[in-house]
Amino acid sequence: MKKLGVSLLLLVLSIILLSACNSENEAEAETDNNSGSKKITLWYWNRGLDESVLEKVKEEFPDIQLDLQKLPPGKDYKTKLTALLTSKPGKDSPDLVLMNIWLSEYLPYSEKFLNLYDYNGKDIEQNYPAWKVQQGVSGDGKTMIAVPVDTAPTGLFYREDIFKDAGIASSPEELSDKVKSWDNYVSVLQELKDKKGVYAESSMKDVFSKQINKLDKRYFDADNKFIGDQEHIKQEWDKAISLGKDGLVLGNIEELTQEWNAALINGEIVGYDGPVWAKDIIIDTAPALSGKWKVSRSPVADGNDGGSFLSVLKSSKNPEIAVKIAEFINNEENQVTSYKNMSLFPAHNKALANTELGQSEEYFGGQNTSEVFVESAKNVKEAFRGTKETIVSTAFRDELDLVATENKDPEKAWQDALDKIARDLSM
Amino acid sequence: MGKTIRNNARLWHDIKKNKMAYLFISPFFILFFIFGVYPLLFSLYLSLSSWDGIGEIKFIGLRNFELLMTDPVFWKSISNTIIIWFMSTIPMIIFALTIAFLLNSTFVKFNNLFKTLYFLPNVTAIVAVALVFGVIFSPNYGLVNYLLSLLDLNAVDWHGNSIGVKIAIASMVIWRWTGYNAIIFLAGLQNINTELYEAAKIDGASTFDIFTKITIPLLKPVLLFVVITSTIGGMQIFTEPQILVSSNGGPGQGGMTIVLYLYQQAFTKNLYGYGSAVAVSLLVIIMLFSLINWTLVQRKK
């Protein structure tokens, strides 16, 4: 009997311990009910939103109890979101979720999200560039699932000292004019190599991906039909191949990897056609090169590489307020603040025009690089992203790897990539 | 039939009698069912379906396995995994055995210090290890290629070269597990009766003879344990190639292992059904290996 008493006591203790972890939440929920205030839960990842702006949300909506949940970024976040959408919404389900450029993968399931066109969406979309809004609209144009947060227009980062020395360009404006067409860009790359033995492209696969980012149509049409085997993609493939054949790419080094960083510090890579967020990466990677970099407009055309969105889930109990919060976070003033604090490049049209947006930057030799990216952001083309983009881009990039490392015949590689894609798409 | 029913009734009776004991062990089983058995069954079901992670799960029978059989990358991932396992396990066992033998001998001082030092790699975060090895084996600016260039040898593409990438991955495994297995071998060595050694010495056996004729045979059970655990670990190798050459296994997919392939299909390409089919195949392969191990042990008895 004594033994039983001890075990019972242990059991009770363990139950108390376990429930103690939870009691705080319950207490909150109770006061919640008493005051009648509404709770909005927001999922985001580190550096995905500016925390000072989120503090302002609390001031702007004093009646709302804002529950901010910072989750690990990357694939983990996406997996959690996917799991959330397949399960029944619970008490702690988010109302608002931050999404990345991969939101296109969720467009076929737009019924899981609030259709913003039922909530003032037509007015919201006026505030942002059409190409950006369109990334969060379903193929038939009837459902808008996201409010734009930041964009990632591209520019050409380049080493001004070396470009000047090689007699290519003495100012960003001059360089912008010199790389307006593909052929001109190729001759700039050729000059760099001939005169200095340096490069501005590091692998065929990255050349290919970046050229695709400049197009007005990609791998799928609005009906989600595969069009990646057509001329507009083949052209870019051929461009990448010819650059590789002419020896105008450094090797098979993927951008923004350790290897690429090393090449940047060594001065073998002196140019990078990359998104605005790469600014911080370059500054961190090569602090010693401060003052030597400048940014001109991207070669051939302006592109976009990344950028995020805020969506309201259909399961939200307070959709109207959630939409208002999403709008507030992304209004002109807050997007300018987010850019200053977190380098989240604004999407809001007025924020792009805001004179406070940029300033002279020491690392870039006193240039106000924001001006370049603002121009770029205005010119990005609308391009529909399919739900299975990763399948397609993985196949193409894998084959370009083989062309680079095993000298595989480019035509055979193209055909093999298409076969692989056809197979994967049939699954 | 009647017997099983009676047995069941007895089982229930026993459970009721020992309620408390069962209550206390129940958390493990409840958690095991939720996080172990259920996902296993679900992934079995998924392997017969087509699913993108959100939408409808479509039952398609054995189509995934049909595709899998004709998928060159899948076969490549199997051979890669086995080759990497081979390249890592055999040197690892030799190193571990040597280290254990030295630690066990009387002439080595600071025994405990060495034990700790050799064990240290095993408790190091694997991602950090993979990052450091990534720098060492970097094809263009890495340490190994620099050393090779000092010796007037050609640089190796440690990401794209099919053998090179396997060497890089295997060396990570060796570095991480040699010390751990050395400690296990050491425990085995210390179980061997010293009288046997003394008797052998009196009979005039050399150190080499003692090692091959006494130490190795008596270590066999420990050796088997190490081989089996390293087989199971080796079949599931993932983080090392993922950090070194990313989810696509590097140019030419020389570093694509089975689990990496599973991950790429399910979580990068959203082909959850196909990924599950890879997982089920992995299950079969591990079972096959266990069977081989088991028959080997049986025969020895």
Short mmCIF file of C-alpha atoms in Angstrom, two decimals, chain A:
data_model
loop_
_atom_site.label_atom_id
_atom_site.label_comp_id
_atom_site.label_asym_id
_atom_site.label_seq_id
_atom_site.Cartn_x
_atom_site.Cartn_y
_atom_site.Cartn_z
CA MET A 1 0.00 0.00 0.00
CA LYS A 2 2.86 2.29 0.84
CA LYS A 3 4.44 1.57 -2.54
CA LEU A 4 1.25 2.44 -4.33
CA GLY A 5 1.08 5.67 -2.40
CA VAL A 6 4.58 6.63 -3.45
CA SER A 7 3.93 5.83 -7.12
CA LEU A 8 0.70 7.80 -7.05
CA LEU A 9 2.51 10.74 -5.55
CA LEU A 10 5.15 10.53 -8.27
CA LEU A 11 2.50 10.42 -10.94
CA VAL A 12 0.69 13.42 -9.55
CA LEU A 13 3.95 15.34 -9.30
CA SER A 14 4.84 14.60 -12.89
CA ILE A 15 1.42 15.72 -14.07
CA ILE A 16 1.79 18.96 -12.15
CA LEU A 17 5.24 19.50 -13.63
CA LEU A 18 4.02 18.90 -17.16
CA SER A 19 1.00 21.11 -16.84
CA ALA A 20 3.02 23.88 -15.23
CA CYS A 21 4.74 24.41 -18.56
CA ASN A 22 1.41 25.21 -20.07
CA SER A 23 -0.26 27.24 -17.36
CA GLU A 24 1.13 30.56 -18.53
CA ASN A 25 -0.59 30.26 -21.87
CA GLU A 26 -3.85 29.31 -20.31
CA ALA A 27 -3.75 32.27 -18.00
CA GLU A 28 -3.21 34.46 -21.00
CA ALA A 29 -6.08 32.88 -22.85
CA GLU A 30 -8.36 33.51 -19.91
CA THR A 31 -7.61 37.20 -19.59
CA ASP A 32 -8.03 37.23 -23.31
CA ASN A 33 -11.61 36.05 -23.01
CA ASN A 34 -12.36 38.44 -20.19
CA SER A 35 -11.23 41.59 -21.93
CA GLY A 36 -12.70 40.42 -25.24
CA SER A 37 -9.56 41.45 -27.14
CA LYS A 38 -8.63 39.66 -30.31
CA LYS A 39 -5.52 37.62 -30.84
CA ILE A 40 -3.51 37.69 -34.03
CA THR A 41 -0.67 35.21 -34.48
CA LEU A 42 2.10 35.95 -36.95
CA TRP A 43 4.73 33.56 -38.27
CA TYR A 44 7.98 34.98 -39.60
CA TRP A 45 11.66 34.10 -39.73
CA ASN A 46 14.71 35.90 -38.40
CA ARG A 47 15.42 39.10 -40.34
CA GLY A 48 12.27 38.45 -42.41
CA LEU A 49 10.46 41.39 -40.85
CA ASP A 50 11.76 44.42 -39.01
CA GLU A 51 11.04 44.00 -35.29
CA SER A 52 10.78 47.76 -34.70
CA VAL A 53 7.91 47.82 -37.20
CA LEU A 54 6.24 44.92 -35.39
CA GLU A 55 6.48 46.97 -32.18
CA LYS A 56 4.67 49.75 -33.99
CA VAL A 57 1.90 47.32 -34.92
CA LYS A 58 1.26 46.85 -31.20
CA GLU A 59 0.88 50.62 -30.78
CA GLU A 60 -1.29 51.01 -33.86
CA PHE A 61 -3.62 48.17 -32.85
CA PRO A 62 -3.77 48.42 -29.04
CA ASP A 63 -6.84 46.15 -28.80
CA ILE A 64 -5.10 43.34 -30.56
CA GLN A 65 -3.04 40.82 -28.73
CA LEU A 66 -0.20 40.20 -31.16
CA ASP A 67 1.53 36.85 -30.86
CA LEU A 68 4.81 36.94 -32.79
CA GLN A 69 6.39 33.61 -33.58
CA LYS A 70 9.88 33.67 -34.99
CA LEU A 71 10.60 30.31 -36.63
CA PRO A 72 13.83 28.89 -38.09
CA PRO A 73 14.23 30.08 -41.68
CA GLY A 74 14.71 28.10 -44.87
CA LYS A 75 13.26 24.73 -45.69
CA ASP A 76 12.20 24.09 -42.09
CA TYR A 77 9.84 27.04 -42.26
CA LYS A 78 8.33 25.87 -45.52
CA THR A 79 7.86 22.35 -44.21
CA LYS A 80 6.08 23.72 -41.13
CA LEU A 81 3.84 25.89 -43.28
CA THR A 82 2.97 22.95 -45.53
CA ALA A 83 2.14 20.82 -42.50
CA LEU A 84 0.01 23.65 -41.13
CA LEU A 85 -2.02 23.88 -44.32
CA THR A 86 -2.74 20.15 -44.35
CA SER A 87 -3.84 20.00 -40.73
CA LYS A 88 -6.89 21.34 -38.95
CA PRO A 89 -6.40 24.86 -37.61
CA GLY A 90 -5.95 24.94 -33.86
CA LYS A 91 -5.92 27.57 -31.15
CA ASP A 92 -2.32 28.56 -31.86
CA SER A 93 -2.55 28.50 -35.67
CA PRO A 94 -1.21 31.68 -37.22
CA ASP A 95 -3.42 34.25 -38.88
CA LEU A 96 -0.59 35.84 -40.81
CA VAL A 97 2.33 34.01 -42.40
CA LEU A 98 5.43 35.39 -44.05
CA MET A 99 6.25 33.74 -47.36
CA ASN A 100 9.15 33.87 -49.73
CA ILE A 101 9.35 33.77 -53.51
CA TRP A 102 8.37 30.10 -53.19
CA LEU A 103 4.81 31.20 -52.51
CA SER A 104 4.11 30.26 -56.14
CA GLU A 105 4.18 26.65 -54.98
CA TYR A 106 1.14 27.40 -52.82
CA LEU A 107 -0.93 29.13 -55.50
CA PRO A 108 -2.76 25.95 -56.54
CA TYR A 109 -4.02 25.82 -52.97
CA SER A 110 -5.11 29.43 -52.87
CA GLU A 111 -8.32 28.31 -51.16
CA LYS A 112 -6.25 27.86 -47.99
CA PHE A 113 -5.53 31.59 -48.00
CA LEU A 114 -7.76 34.59 -47.71
CA ASN A 115 -8.60 36.00 -51.13
CA LEU A 116 -7.48 39.59 -50.68
CA TYR A 117 -9.69 40.65 -53.59
CA ASP A 118 -12.57 40.16 -51.13
CA TYR A 119 -10.79 42.45 -48.69
CA ASN A 120 -9.80 45.63 -50.43
CA GLY A 121 -7.25 43.82 -52.60
CA LYS A 122 -7.85 45.99 -55.65
CA ASP A 123 -6.79 49.04 -53.63
CA ILE A 124 -3.87 47.27 -52.02
CA GLU A 125 -2.39 46.16 -55.30
CA GLN A 126 -2.30 49.75 -56.60
CA ASN A 127 0.44 50.45 -54.09
CA TYR A 128 2.94 47.93 -55.40
CA PRO A 129 4.61 47.20 -58.75
CA ALA A 130 2.46 44.94 -60.93
CA TRP A 131 5.17 42.32 -61.40
CA LYS A 132 5.45 41.90 -57.65
CA VAL A 133 1.71 41.72 -56.95
CA GLN A 134 1.29 39.25 -59.77
CA GLN A 135 3.63 36.74 -58.07
CA GLY A 136 0.94 36.30 -55.41
CA VAL A 137 -2.05 36.06 -57.74
CA SER A 138 -3.43 32.76 -59.03
CA GLY A 139 -3.10 31.87 -62.71
CA ASP A 140 -6.71 32.83 -63.51
CA GLY A 141 -6.19 36.25 -61.90
CA LYS A 142 -9.10 35.79 -59.48
CA THR A 143 -7.33 35.17 -56.22
CA MET A 144 -4.74 37.38 -54.58
CA ILE A 145 -3.15 35.63 -51.63
CA ALA A 146 -0.43 38.00 -50.45
CA VAL A 147 0.61 41.55 -49.65
CA PRO A 148 4.12 42.34 -50.95
CA VAL A 149 6.77 42.80 -48.26
CA ASP A 150 10.17 43.26 -49.85
CA THR A 151 11.54 42.84 -53.34
CA ALA A 152 14.95 41.83 -54.60
CA PRO A 153 15.78 43.79 -57.75
CA THR A 154 19.18 43.11 -59.22
CA GLY A 155 22.12 45.32 -60.08
CA LEU A 156 25.65 44.71 -61.30
CA PHE A 157 28.07 44.87 -58.39
CA TYR A 158 31.52 45.56 -59.78
CA ARG A 159 35.04 46.53 -58.74
CA GLU A 160 35.34 50.07 -59.97
CA ASP A 161 39.14 50.17 -59.65
CA ILE A 162 39.59 47.19 -61.94
CA PHE A 163 36.96 48.18 -64.48
CA LYS A 164 38.52 51.63 -64.68
CA ASP A 165 42.01 50.21 -65.01
CA ALA A 166 40.90 47.95 -67.85
CA GLY A 167 39.43 50.97 -69.58
CA ILE A 168 35.92 49.53 -69.55
CA ALA A 169 34.00 52.16 -67.63
CA SER A 170 34.76 54.99 -65.28
CA SER A 171 31.31 55.41 -63.76
CA PRO A 172 28.27 53.24 -63.00
CA GLU A 173 26.27 55.13 -65.62
CA GLU A 174 28.85 54.41 -68.26
CA LEU A 175 28.92 50.74 -67.38
CA SER A 176 25.12 50.54 -67.36
CA ASP A 177 25.14 51.78 -70.95
CA LYS A 178 27.88 49.36 -71.92
CA VAL A 179 26.09 46.19 -70.81
CA LYS A 180 22.62 46.86 -72.19
CA SER A 181 22.66 43.95 -74.60
CA TRP A 182 23.96 40.42 -74.23
CA ASP A 183 26.62 40.87 -76.92
CA ASN A 184 27.91 44.02 -75.25
CA TYR A 185 28.01 42.26 -71.92
CA VAL A 186 30.00 39.41 -73.45
CA SER A 187 32.56 41.84 -74.87
CA VAL A 188 32.92 43.46 -71.42
CA LEU A 189 33.57 40.01 -69.95
CA GLN A 190 36.07 39.33 -72.73
CA GLU A 191 37.90 42.59 -72.03
CA LEU A 192 38.05 41.78 -68.32
CA LYS A 193 39.61 38.45 -69.06
CA ASP A 194 42.04 39.67 -71.73
CA LYS A 195 43.29 42.71 -69.86
CA LYS A 196 43.12 41.62 -66.24
CA GLY A 197 42.59 37.87 -66.24
CA VAL A 198 39.51 38.25 -64.04
CA TYR A 199 35.83 37.31 -64.25
CA ALA A 200 32.34 38.55 -63.47
CA GLU A 201 30.60 35.19 -63.90
CA SER A 202 31.54 32.11 -61.93
CA SER A 203 29.52 29.23 -63.40
CA MET A 204 27.34 28.40 -66.39
CA LYS A 205 24.45 27.33 -64.18
CA ASP A 206 24.31 30.69 -62.43
CA VAL A 207 24.51 32.55 -65.76
CA PHE A 208 21.54 30.48 -66.90
CA SER A 209 19.45 31.02 -63.75
CA LYS A 210 20.11 34.75 -63.73
CA GLN A 211 19.15 35.20 -67.36
CA ILE A 212 15.90 33.33 -66.68
CA ASN A 213 15.20 35.83 -63.87
CA LYS A 214 15.15 38.62 -66.45
CA LEU A 215 12.53 37.04 -68.72
CA ASP A 216 8.83 37.79 -68.97
CA LYS A 217 7.98 34.12 -69.17
CA ARG A 218 9.67 31.27 -67.41
CA TYR A 219 9.15 27.51 -67.28
CA PHE A 220 5.35 27.42 -67.01
CA ASP A 221 2.47 29.36 -68.54
CA ALA A 222 -0.46 30.69 -66.51
CA ASP A 223 -2.28 27.34 -66.89
CA ASN A 224 0.73 25.65 -65.28
CA LYS A 225 1.65 24.01 -68.57
CA PHE A 226 5.37 23.32 -69.02
CA ILE A 227 6.94 25.67 -71.57
CA GLY A 228 10.54 25.28 -70.45
CA ASP A 229 11.41 23.30 -73.58
CA GLN A 230 10.71 26.29 -75.80
CA GLU A 231 12.92 28.72 -77.62
CA HIS A 232 13.00 31.41 -74.90
CA ILE A 233 14.63 29.00 -72.44
CA LYS A 234 16.85 27.29 -75.02
CA GLN A 235 18.24 30.72 -75.95
CA GLU A 236 19.38 31.35 -72.40
CA TRP A 237 20.80 27.84 -72.19
CA ASP A 238 22.82 28.48 -75.34
CA LYS A 239 24.06 31.80 -73.95
CA ALA A 240 25.32 30.09 -70.80
CA ILE A 241 26.97 27.33 -72.83
CA SER A 242 28.72 29.77 -75.15
CA LEU A 243 30.06 31.81 -72.22
CA GLY A 244 31.49 28.62 -70.77
CA LYS A 245 32.99 27.55 -74.08
CA ASP A 246 34.68 30.92 -74.56
CA GLY A 247 36.22 30.61 -71.10
CA LEU A 248 34.39 33.65 -69.74
CA VAL A 249 33.20 31.98 -66.55
CA LEU A 250 35.69 31.38 -63.75
CA GLY A 251 34.88 27.71 -63.33
CA ASN A 252 31.96 25.86 -61.86
CA ILE A 253 31.70 27.91 -58.68
CA GLU A 254 28.23 28.54 -57.35
CA GLU A 255 27.50 32.11 -56.33
CA LEU A 256 27.40 33.09 -52.65
CA THR A 257 29.19 29.91 -51.50
CA GLN A 258 32.46 29.66 -49.57
CA GLU A 259 34.35 29.12 -52.81
CA TRP A 260 32.79 32.16 -54.41
CA ASN A 261 33.58 34.25 -51.35
CA ALA A 262 37.21 33.21 -51.64
CA ALA A 263 37.30 34.18 -55.31
CA LEU A 264 35.75 37.53 -54.43
CA ILE A 265 38.35 38.24 -51.75
CA ASN A 266 41.17 37.11 -54.06
CA GLY A 267 39.95 39.51 -56.70
CA GLU A 268 39.33 36.82 -59.30
CA ILE A 269 35.63 37.66 -59.28
CA VAL A 270 35.26 41.38 -59.87
CA GLY A 271 31.60 41.59 -60.81
CA TYR A 272 28.31 40.09 -59.72
CA ASP A 273 24.92 40.53 -61.29
CA GLY A 274 23.01 40.00 -58.06
CA PRO A 275 20.04 41.03 -55.92
CA VAL A 276 20.01 43.99 -53.55
CA TRP A 277 20.27 41.76 -50.46
CA ALA A 278 23.68 40.55 -51.63
CA LYS A 279 24.97 44.00 -50.65
CA ASP A 280 25.29 42.98 -47.00
CA ILE A 281 26.90 39.68 -47.99
CA ILE A 282 29.59 41.37 -50.07
CA ILE A 283 30.28 43.90 -47.32
CA ASP A 284 30.66 41.10 -44.76
CA THR A 285 32.71 38.88 -47.06
CA ALA A 286 35.26 41.41 -48.21
CA PRO A 287 35.50 44.26 -45.71
CA ALA A 288 39.01 45.01 -46.96
CA LEU A 289 37.65 45.95 -50.37
CA SER A 290 35.62 48.81 -48.92
CA GLY A 291 35.39 51.79 -51.24
CA LYS A 292 36.34 49.78 -54.30
CA TRP A 293 32.90 48.47 -55.21
CA LYS A 294 30.14 50.23 -57.14
CA VAL A 295 26.78 49.15 -58.50
CA SER A 296 25.54 49.68 -62.04
CA ARG A 297 22.33 48.45 -63.66
CA SER A 298 22.13 44.74 -64.39
CA PRO A 299 23.39 43.54 -67.76
CA VAL A 300 20.77 42.90 -70.49
CA ALA A 301 17.73 43.63 -68.30
CA ASP A 302 16.75 44.16 -64.68
CA GLY A 303 15.89 41.01 -62.80
CA ASN A 304 14.49 39.96 -59.47
CA ASP A 305 15.86 37.28 -57.20
CA GLY A 306 13.79 36.64 -54.08
CA GLY A 307 11.53 38.89 -52.03
CA SER A 308 8.81 38.05 -49.55
CA PHE A 309 5.08 38.36 -48.93
CA LEU A 310 2.57 38.36 -46.07
CA SER A 311 -0.48 36.16 -46.41
CA VAL A 312 -3.60 35.79 -44.32
CA LEU A 313 -4.76 32.23 -43.80
CA LYS A 314 -8.35 31.33 -44.55
CA SER A 315 -8.58 29.84 -41.07
CA SER A 316 -8.02 33.24 -39.43
CA LYS A 317 -10.80 34.20 -37.03
CA ASN A 318 -10.17 37.90 -37.55
CA PRO A 319 -9.42 38.21 -41.24
CA GLU A 320 -10.26 41.92 -41.52
CA ILE A 321 -7.83 42.95 -38.81
CA ALA A 322 -5.19 40.57 -40.13
CA VAL A 323 -5.39 42.21 -43.55
CA LYS A 324 -5.17 45.66 -41.94
CA ILE A 325 -2.03 44.59 -40.04
CA ALA A 326 -0.47 43.18 -43.21
CA GLU A 327 -1.18 46.48 -44.94
CA PHE A 328 0.18 48.49 -42.04
CA ILE A 329 3.44 46.54 -41.88
CA ASN A 330 3.92 47.20 -45.56
CA ASN A 331 2.93 50.83 -45.82
CA GLU A 332 5.32 53.42 -47.18
CA GLU A 333 6.80 54.53 -43.88
CA ASN A 334 7.33 51.07 -42.43
CA GLN A 335 8.91 49.69 -45.57
CA VAL A 336 11.40 52.56 -45.57
CA THR A 337 12.20 51.80 -41.92
CA SER A 338 12.61 48.10 -42.69
CA TYR A 339 15.05 48.91 -45.47
CA LYS A 340 17.13 51.08 -43.17
CA ASN A 341 17.18 48.54 -40.34
CA MET A 342 17.15 45.22 -42.13
CA SER A 343 18.00 45.88 -45.81
CA LEU A 344 14.52 44.69 -46.77
CA PHE A 345 14.17 46.49 -50.08
CA PRO A 346 10.74 48.13 -50.27
CA ALA A 347 7.98 47.07 -52.63
CA HIS A 348 5.63 50.00 -51.96
CA ASN A 349 5.64 52.44 -54.88
CA LYS A 350 5.73 55.49 -52.62
CA ALA A 351 8.54 53.99 -50.55
CA LEU A 352 10.54 53.52 -53.73
CA ALA A 353 10.04 57.21 -54.52
CA ASN A 354 10.83 58.29 -50.97
CA THR A 355 13.89 60.54 -50.90
CA GLU A 356 14.89 59.22 -47.48
CA LEU A 357 15.32 55.75 -48.87
CA GLY A 358 18.98 55.76 -49.70
CA GLN A 359 22.11 57.60 -48.80
CA SER A 360 25.75 57.69 -49.75
CA GLU A 361 27.40 54.40 -48.81
CA GLU A 362 31.01 54.25 -47.77
CA TYR A 363 31.60 50.68 -48.91
CA PHE A 364 30.44 51.61 -52.39
CA GLY A 365 32.73 54.59 -52.68
CA GLY A 366 30.07 57.07 -51.63
CA GLN A 367 27.56 55.89 -54.22
CA ASN A 368 23.87 55.87 -53.27
CA THR A 369 23.24 52.37 -54.56
CA SER A 370 19.55 52.45 -53.66
CA GLU A 371 18.95 54.68 -56.68
CA VAL A 372 20.11 51.89 -58.98
CA PHE A 373 17.91 49.29 -57.31
CA VAL A 374 14.88 51.60 -57.33
CA GLU A 375 15.20 51.98 -61.10
CA SER A 376 15.70 48.24 -61.40
CA ALA A 377 12.60 47.49 -59.29
CA LYS A 378 10.46 49.59 -61.65
CA ASN A 379 11.58 47.59 -64.65
CA VAL A 380 11.35 43.98 -63.54
CA LYS A 381 9.14 42.04 -65.91
CA GLU A 382 6.01 40.18 -64.93
CA ALA A 383 6.66 36.48 -65.19
CA PHE A 384 4.43 33.65 -64.04
CA ARG A 385 6.11 31.20 -61.72
CA GLY A 386 4.91 27.63 -61.79
CA THR A 387 4.34 25.43 -58.81
CA LYS A 388 7.07 23.05 -59.85
CA GLU A 389 9.86 25.50 -60.66
CA THR A 390 12.36 23.65 -58.45
CA ILE A 391 11.99 20.42 -60.40
CA VAL A 392 12.78 22.25 -63.63
CA SER A 393 15.62 24.42 -62.41
CA THR A 394 17.29 21.51 -60.59
CA ALA A 395 17.31 19.43 -63.77
CA PHE A 396 18.78 22.22 -65.91
CA ARG A 397 21.40 23.16 -63.34
CA ASP A 398 22.45 19.53 -62.78
CA GLU A 399 23.03 19.09 -66.50
CA LEU A 400 24.99 22.35 -66.75
CA ASP A 401 27.16 20.94 -63.95
CA LEU A 402 27.95 17.97 -66.17
CA VAL A 403 28.75 20.18 -69.16
CA ALA A 404 31.15 22.10 -66.93
CA THR A 405 32.86 19.22 -65.14
CA GLU A 406 32.62 16.29 -67.55
CA ASN A 407 32.55 18.13 -70.85
CA LYS A 408 29.19 16.60 -71.65
CA ASP A 409 27.82 17.46 -75.08
CA PRO A 410 25.52 20.49 -74.50
CA GLU A 411 22.79 19.24 -76.86
CA LYS A 412 22.70 15.88 -75.14
CA ALA A 413 22.64 17.62 -71.76
CA TRP A 414 19.68 19.76 -72.88
CA GLN A 415 17.78 16.67 -74.03
CA ASP A 416 18.62 14.76 -70.82
CA ALA A 417 17.37 17.67 -68.72
CA LEU A 418 14.08 17.72 -70.62
CA ASP A 419 13.67 13.96 -70.22
CA LYS A 420 14.29 14.24 -66.49
CA ILE A 421 11.80 17.09 -66.18
CA ALA A 422 9.14 15.18 -68.13
CA ARG A 423 9.60 12.24 -65.78
CA ASP A 424 9.46 14.29 -62.60
CA LEU A 425 6.44 16.29 -63.78
CA SER A 426 4.54 13.08 -64.47
CA MET A 427 4.83 12.03 -60.83
#
